[in-house]
Tab-separated table of C-alpha atoms in Angstrom:
chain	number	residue	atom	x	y	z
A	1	UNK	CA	139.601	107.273	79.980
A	2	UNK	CA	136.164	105.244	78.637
A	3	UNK	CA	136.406	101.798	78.966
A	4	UNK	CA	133.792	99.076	78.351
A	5	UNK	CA	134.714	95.345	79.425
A	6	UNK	CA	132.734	92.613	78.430
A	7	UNK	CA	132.858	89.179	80.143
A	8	UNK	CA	130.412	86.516	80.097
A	9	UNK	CA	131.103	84.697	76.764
A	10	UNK	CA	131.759	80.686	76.496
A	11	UNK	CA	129.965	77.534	75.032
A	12	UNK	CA	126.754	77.135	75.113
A	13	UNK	CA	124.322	74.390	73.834
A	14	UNK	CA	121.606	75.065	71.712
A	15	UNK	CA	118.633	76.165	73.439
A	16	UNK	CA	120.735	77.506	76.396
A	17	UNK	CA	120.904	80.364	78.189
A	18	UNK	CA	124.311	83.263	78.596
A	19	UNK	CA	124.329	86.400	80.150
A	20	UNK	CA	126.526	88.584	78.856
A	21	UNK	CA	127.924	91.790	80.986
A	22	UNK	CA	129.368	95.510	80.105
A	23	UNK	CA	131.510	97.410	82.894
A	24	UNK	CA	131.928	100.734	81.789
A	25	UNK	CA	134.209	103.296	83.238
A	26	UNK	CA	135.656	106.949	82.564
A	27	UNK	CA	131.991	108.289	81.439
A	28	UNK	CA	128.699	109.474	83.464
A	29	UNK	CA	126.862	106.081	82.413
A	30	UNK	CA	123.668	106.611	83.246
A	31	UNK	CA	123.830	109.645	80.676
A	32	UNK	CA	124.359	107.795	77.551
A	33	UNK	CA	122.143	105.042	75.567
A	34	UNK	CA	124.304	101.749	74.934
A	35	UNK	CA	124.176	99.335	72.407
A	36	UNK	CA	125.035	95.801	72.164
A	37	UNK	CA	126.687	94.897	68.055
A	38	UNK	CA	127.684	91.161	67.051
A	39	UNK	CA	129.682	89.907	64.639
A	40	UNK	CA	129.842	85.932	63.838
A	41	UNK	CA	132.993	84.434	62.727
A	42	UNK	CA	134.384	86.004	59.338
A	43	UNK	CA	130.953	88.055	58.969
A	44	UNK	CA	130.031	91.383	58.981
A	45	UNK	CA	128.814	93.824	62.173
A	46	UNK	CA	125.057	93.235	62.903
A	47	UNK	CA	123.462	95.575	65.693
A	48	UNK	CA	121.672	93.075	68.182
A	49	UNK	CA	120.084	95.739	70.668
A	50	UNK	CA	120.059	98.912	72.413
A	51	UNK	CA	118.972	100.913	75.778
A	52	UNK	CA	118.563	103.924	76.740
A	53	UNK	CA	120.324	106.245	79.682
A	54	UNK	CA	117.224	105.450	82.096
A	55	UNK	CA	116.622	102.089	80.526
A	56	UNK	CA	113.314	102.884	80.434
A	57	UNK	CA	113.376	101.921	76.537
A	58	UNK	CA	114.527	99.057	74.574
A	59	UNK	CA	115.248	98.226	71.081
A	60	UNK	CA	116.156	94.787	69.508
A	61	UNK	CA	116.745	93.324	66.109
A	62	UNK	CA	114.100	91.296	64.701
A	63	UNK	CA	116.494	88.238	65.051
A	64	UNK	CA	117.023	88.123	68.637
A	65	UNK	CA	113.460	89.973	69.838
A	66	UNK	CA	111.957	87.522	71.928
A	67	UNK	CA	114.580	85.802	72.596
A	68	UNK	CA	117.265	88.164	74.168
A	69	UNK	CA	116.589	91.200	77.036
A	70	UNK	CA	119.209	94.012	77.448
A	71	UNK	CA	119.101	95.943	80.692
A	72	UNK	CA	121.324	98.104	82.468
A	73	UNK	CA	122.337	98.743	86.132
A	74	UNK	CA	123.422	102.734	86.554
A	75	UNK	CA	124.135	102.064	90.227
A	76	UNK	CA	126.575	99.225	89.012
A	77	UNK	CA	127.612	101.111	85.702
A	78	UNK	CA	127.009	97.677	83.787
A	79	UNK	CA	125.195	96.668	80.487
A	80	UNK	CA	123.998	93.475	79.961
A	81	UNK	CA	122.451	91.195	77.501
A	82	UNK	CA	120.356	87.923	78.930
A	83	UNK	CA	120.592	85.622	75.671
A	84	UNK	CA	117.930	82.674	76.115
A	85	UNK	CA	116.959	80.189	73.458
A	86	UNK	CA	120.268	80.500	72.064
A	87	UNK	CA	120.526	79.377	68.437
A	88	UNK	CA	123.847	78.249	66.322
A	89	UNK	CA	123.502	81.435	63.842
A	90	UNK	CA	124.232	83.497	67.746
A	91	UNK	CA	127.563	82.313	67.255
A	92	UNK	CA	129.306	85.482	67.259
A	93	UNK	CA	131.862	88.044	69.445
A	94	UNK	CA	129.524	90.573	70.743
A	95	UNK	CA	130.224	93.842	71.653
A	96	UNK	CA	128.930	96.911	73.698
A	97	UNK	CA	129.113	100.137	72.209
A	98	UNK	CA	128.098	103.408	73.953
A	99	UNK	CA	126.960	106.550	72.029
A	100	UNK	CA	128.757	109.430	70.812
A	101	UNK	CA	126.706	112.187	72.520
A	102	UNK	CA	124.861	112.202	76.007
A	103	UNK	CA	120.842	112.461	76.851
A	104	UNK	CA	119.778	110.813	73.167
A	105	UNK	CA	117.617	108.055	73.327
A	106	UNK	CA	119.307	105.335	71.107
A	107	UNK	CA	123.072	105.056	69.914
A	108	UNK	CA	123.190	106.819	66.729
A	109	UNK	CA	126.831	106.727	66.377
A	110	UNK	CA	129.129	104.892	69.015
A	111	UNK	CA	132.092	106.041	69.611
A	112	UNK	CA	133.425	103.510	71.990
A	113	UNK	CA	133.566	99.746	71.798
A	114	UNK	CA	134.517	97.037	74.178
A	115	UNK	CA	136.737	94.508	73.152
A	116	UNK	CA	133.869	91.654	72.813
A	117	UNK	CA	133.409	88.688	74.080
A	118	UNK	CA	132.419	85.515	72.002
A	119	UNK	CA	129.467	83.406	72.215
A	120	UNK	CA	129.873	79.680	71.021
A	121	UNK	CA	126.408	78.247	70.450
A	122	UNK	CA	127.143	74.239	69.508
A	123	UNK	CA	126.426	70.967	70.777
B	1	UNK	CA	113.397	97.658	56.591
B	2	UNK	CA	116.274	100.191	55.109
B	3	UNK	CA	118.689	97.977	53.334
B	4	UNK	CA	122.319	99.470	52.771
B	5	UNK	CA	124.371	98.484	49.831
B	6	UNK	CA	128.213	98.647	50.178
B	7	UNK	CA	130.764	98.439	47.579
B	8	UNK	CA	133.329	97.440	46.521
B	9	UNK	CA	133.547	94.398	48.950
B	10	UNK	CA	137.321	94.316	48.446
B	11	UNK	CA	139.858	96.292	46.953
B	12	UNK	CA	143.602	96.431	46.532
B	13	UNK	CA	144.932	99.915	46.053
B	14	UNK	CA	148.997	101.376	46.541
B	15	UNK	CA	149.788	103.600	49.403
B	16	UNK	CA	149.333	107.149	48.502
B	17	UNK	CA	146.531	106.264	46.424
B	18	UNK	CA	142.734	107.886	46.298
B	19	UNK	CA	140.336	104.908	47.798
B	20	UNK	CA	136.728	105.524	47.130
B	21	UNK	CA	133.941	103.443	48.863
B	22	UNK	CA	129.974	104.397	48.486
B	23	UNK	CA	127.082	102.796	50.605
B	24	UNK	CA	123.475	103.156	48.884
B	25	UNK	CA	120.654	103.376	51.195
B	26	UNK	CA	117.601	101.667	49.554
B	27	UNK	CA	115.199	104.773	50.858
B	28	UNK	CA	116.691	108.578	52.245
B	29	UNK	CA	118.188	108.210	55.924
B	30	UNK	CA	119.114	112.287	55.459
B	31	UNK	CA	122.602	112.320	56.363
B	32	UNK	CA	122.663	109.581	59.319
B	33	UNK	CA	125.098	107.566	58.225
B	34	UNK	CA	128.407	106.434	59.799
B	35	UNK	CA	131.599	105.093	58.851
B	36	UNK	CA	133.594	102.206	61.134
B	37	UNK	CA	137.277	100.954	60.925
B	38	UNK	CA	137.844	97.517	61.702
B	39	UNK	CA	141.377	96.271	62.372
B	40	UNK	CA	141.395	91.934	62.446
B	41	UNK	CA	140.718	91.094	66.017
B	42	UNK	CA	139.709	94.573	66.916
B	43	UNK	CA	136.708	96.546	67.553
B	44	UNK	CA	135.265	98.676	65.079
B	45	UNK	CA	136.618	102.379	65.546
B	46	UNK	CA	134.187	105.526	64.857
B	47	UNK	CA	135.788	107.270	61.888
B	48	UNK	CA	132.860	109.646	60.345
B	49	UNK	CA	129.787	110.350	61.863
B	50	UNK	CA	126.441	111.899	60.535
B	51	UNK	CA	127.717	111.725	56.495
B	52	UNK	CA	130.471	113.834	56.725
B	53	UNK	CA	132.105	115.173	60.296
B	54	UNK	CA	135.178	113.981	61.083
B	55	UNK	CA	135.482	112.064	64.724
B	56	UNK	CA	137.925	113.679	66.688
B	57	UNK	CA	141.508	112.733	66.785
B	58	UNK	CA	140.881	110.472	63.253
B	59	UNK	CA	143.597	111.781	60.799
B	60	UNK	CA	141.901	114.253	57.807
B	61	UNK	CA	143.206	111.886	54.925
B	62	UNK	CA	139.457	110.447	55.631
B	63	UNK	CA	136.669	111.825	54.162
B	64	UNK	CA	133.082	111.391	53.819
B	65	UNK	CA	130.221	112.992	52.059
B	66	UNK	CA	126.348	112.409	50.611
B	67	UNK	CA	122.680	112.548	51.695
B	68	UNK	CA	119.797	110.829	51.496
B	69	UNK	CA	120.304	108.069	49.419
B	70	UNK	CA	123.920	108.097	47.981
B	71	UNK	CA	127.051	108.299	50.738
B	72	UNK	CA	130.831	108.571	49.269
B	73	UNK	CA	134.032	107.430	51.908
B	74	UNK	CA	137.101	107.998	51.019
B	75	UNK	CA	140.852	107.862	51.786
B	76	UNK	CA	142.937	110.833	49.815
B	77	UNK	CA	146.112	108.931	50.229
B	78	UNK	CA	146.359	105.723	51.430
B	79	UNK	CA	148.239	104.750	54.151
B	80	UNK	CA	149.855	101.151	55.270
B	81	UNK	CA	148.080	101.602	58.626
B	82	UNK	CA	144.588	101.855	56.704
B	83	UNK	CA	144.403	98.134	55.833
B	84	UNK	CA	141.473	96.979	57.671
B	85	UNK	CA	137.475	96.747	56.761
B	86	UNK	CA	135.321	99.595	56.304
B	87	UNK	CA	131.805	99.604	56.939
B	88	UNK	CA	129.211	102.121	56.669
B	89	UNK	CA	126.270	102.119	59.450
B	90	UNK	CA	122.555	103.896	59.083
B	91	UNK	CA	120.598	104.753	61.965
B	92	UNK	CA	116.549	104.588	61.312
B	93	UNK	CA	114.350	106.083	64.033
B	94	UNK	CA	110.928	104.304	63.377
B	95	UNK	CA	111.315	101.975	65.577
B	96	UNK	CA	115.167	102.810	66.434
B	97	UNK	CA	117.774	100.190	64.364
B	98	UNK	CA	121.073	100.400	62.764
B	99	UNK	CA	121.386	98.632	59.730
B	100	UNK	CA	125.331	98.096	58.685
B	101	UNK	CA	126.490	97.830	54.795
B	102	UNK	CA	128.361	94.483	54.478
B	103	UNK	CA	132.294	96.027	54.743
B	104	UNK	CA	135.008	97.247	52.316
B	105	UNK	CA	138.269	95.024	52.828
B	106	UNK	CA	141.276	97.306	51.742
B	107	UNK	CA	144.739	95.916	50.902
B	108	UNK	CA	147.625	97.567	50.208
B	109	UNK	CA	148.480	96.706	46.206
């Protein structure tokens, strides 16, 4: 059975710093590109970022580039999302999604999600 | 940037009824275009993937069709279990991006 568990959310301050992690399970992870999808409270989905099998390439919203770095550990079967410079309009649940089909480059359609984790950014 | 244009936003229809949502695209994406179900409190839920193919194990009641610019979803008979938000997502490849249409909240009339 797939499973993706985030963990990693809280409160941050503005400015601050969150890492935020995916454990997947019940899938060959290194096979399929991931993606990491937000949602802020009462709002609509917004894709943040996504990663490839290898990792070798990245793709990120023009409202978190620069800011935010998702990476992935195959040996560890984990996602993650290092979230620096963290801004009030971050406040969101995130999620990690993993594609539909295996050996594409990007998530085109994801099938899975985690459950999310939130991200508070407030002073 | 492609910009997707859902509607309606909301809409309040009796069980057993036809439900119709469309999601412009503001230049042709071809036919990659999804469609999520999102329960309150839970993730969103692949229902149709590239237009019009059914995800497996999602009940046939749902539908979905259209290319390039224009994409149709719909419901042939509503069920109580359907109330939730629908969105529809498009996947560009130059640079890679998803871009999701702001949601469809369905009630049950």
């Amino acid at each position: 059975e797939v499973q993706l568990l985030e963990s990693g959310g809280g409160l941050v301050q503005p400015g601050g710093s969150l890492r935020l992690s995916c454990a997947a399970s019940g899938f060959t992870f290194s096979s399929y590109a991931m993606s990491w999808v937000r949602q802020a409270p009462g709002k609509g989905l917004e894709w943040v970022s996504a990663i490839s099998g290898s990792g070798g390439s990245t793709y990120y919203a023009d409202s978190v580039k620069g800011r935010f770095t998702i990476s992935r550990d195959n040996s560890k079967n984990t996602l993650y999302l290092q979230m620096n410079s963290l801004r009030a309009e971050d406040t969101a649940v995130y999620y990690c999604a993993k594609d539909q089909s295996s050996n594409r480059v990007v998530v085109v359609a994801a099938d899975y999600w985690g459950q999310g984790t939130l991200v508070t950014v407030s002073s | 940037d492609i910009q997707m244009t859902q509607s309606p936003s909301s809409l309040s229809a009796s069980v057993g009824d036809r439900v119709t949502i469309t999601c412009q695209a503001s230049q042709d994406i071809s036919n990659y275009l999804n469609w999520y179900q999102q329960k309150p409190g839970k993730a969103p839920k692949l229902l149709i993937y590239d237009a019009s193919n059914l995800e497996t194990g999602v009940p046939s009641r749902f539908s979905g069709s259209g290319s390039g610019t224009d994409f149709t979803f719909t419901i042939s008979s509503l069920q109580p279990e359907d109330i939730a938000t629908y969105y529809c997502q498009q996947y560009d490849n130059l640079p890679p991006a998803w871009t999701f249409g702001q949601g469809t909240k369905v009630e049950i009339k």
